[in-house]
Amino acid sequence: MLSIVVILSISISATAITSYNIVKGLLLDSIKEEALLRTHQGQDDIENWLTIRKTEIKTLANSVVVRSLD
């Protein structure tokens, strides 16, 4: 009887540890993907902002008032 309890306890513990490691790995992968997605989204936002500013600068540089420095 005691050996059955010991074997059951060991198998339950091994299953719990394995399940914990699997879930931890899945959560870490999910967090990494979310961080990568946010990084790419932030990069796109910065690129769009810079594109708009470059267009504004080109427009100003081509205006007659700025060219004549009046």
CSV table of C-alpha atoms in Angstrom, one decimal:
chain,number,residue,atom,x,y,z
A,1,MET,CA,0.0,0.0,0.0
A,2,LEU,CA,2.8,2.4,0.9
A,3,SER,CA,4.6,1.7,-2.3
A,4,ILE,CA,1.4,2.6,-4.3
A,5,VAL,CA,1.1,5.9,-2.5
A,6,VAL,CA,4.8,6.7,-3.1
A,7,ILE,CA,4.6,5.8,-6.8
A,8,LEU,CA,1.4,7.8,-7.2
A,9,SER,CA,2.9,10.8,-5.4
A,10,ILE,CA,6.0,10.7,-7.6
A,11,SER,CA,4.0,10.4,-10.8
A,12,ILE,CA,1.6,13.2,-9.8
A,13,SER,CA,4.7,15.4,-8.9
A,14,ALA,CA,6.4,14.6,-12.2
A,15,THR,CA,3.2,15.4,-14.1
A,16,ALA,CA,2.7,18.7,-12.3
A,17,ILE,CA,6.4,19.7,-12.9
A,18,THR,CA,6.1,18.9,-16.6
A,19,SER,CA,2.8,20.7,-16.9
A,20,TYR,CA,4.2,23.8,-15.2
A,21,ASN,CA,7.3,23.9,-17.5
A,22,ILE,CA,5.1,23.5,-20.6
A,23,VAL,CA,2.7,26.3,-19.5
A,24,LYS,CA,5.6,28.5,-18.5
A,25,GLY,CA,7.2,28.1,-21.9
A,26,LEU,CA,3.9,28.9,-23.7
A,27,LEU,CA,3.4,32.0,-21.6
A,28,LEU,CA,7.0,33.2,-22.3
A,29,ASP,CA,6.5,32.6,-26.0
A,30,SER,CA,3.3,34.6,-25.9
A,31,ILE,CA,4.9,37.5,-24.1
A,32,LYS,CA,7.9,37.5,-26.5
A,33,GLU,CA,5.5,37.6,-29.5
A,34,GLU,CA,3.5,40.5,-27.9
A,35,ALA,CA,6.7,42.5,-27.2
A,36,LEU,CA,7.9,41.9,-30.8
A,37,LEU,CA,4.6,43.0,-32.2
A,38,ARG,CA,4.6,46.2,-30.1
A,39,THR,CA,8.1,46.9,-31.2
A,40,HIS,CA,7.3,46.6,-34.9
A,41,GLN,CA,4.1,48.7,-34.4
A,42,GLY,CA,6.2,51.4,-32.6
A,43,GLN,CA,8.7,51.3,-35.4
A,44,ASP,CA,6.0,51.8,-38.0
A,45,ASP,CA,4.5,54.7,-36.0
A,46,ILE,CA,8.0,56.4,-35.9
A,47,GLU,CA,8.5,55.8,-39.7
A,48,ASN,CA,5.1,57.4,-40.5
A,49,TRP,CA,5.8,60.4,-38.2
A,50,LEU,CA,9.2,60.9,-39.9
A,51,THR,CA,7.7,60.6,-43.4
A,52,ILE,CA,5.2,63.3,-42.5
A,53,ARG,CA,7.9,65.6,-41.1
A,54,LYS,CA,10.1,65.1,-44.2
A,55,THR,CA,7.2,66.0,-46.4
A,56,GLU,CA,6.5,69.1,-44.4
A,57,ILE,CA,10.1,70.1,-44.6
A,58,LYS,CA,10.2,69.6,-48.4
A,59,THR,CA,7.1,71.7,-48.7
A,60,LEU,CA,8.5,74.5,-46.7
A,61,ALA,CA,11.8,74.3,-48.5
A,62,ASN,CA,10.1,74.7,-51.8
A,63,SER,CA,7.9,77.7,-50.8
A,64,VAL,CA,8.8,81.1,-52.2
A,65,VAL,CA,8.8,82.8,-48.8
A,66,VAL,CA,11.3,80.4,-47.3
A,67,ARG,CA,13.5,80.5,-50.4
A,68,SER,CA,13.6,84.3,-50.4
A,69,LEU,CA,14.2,84.3,-46.6
A,70,ASP,CA,11.6,87.0,-46.2
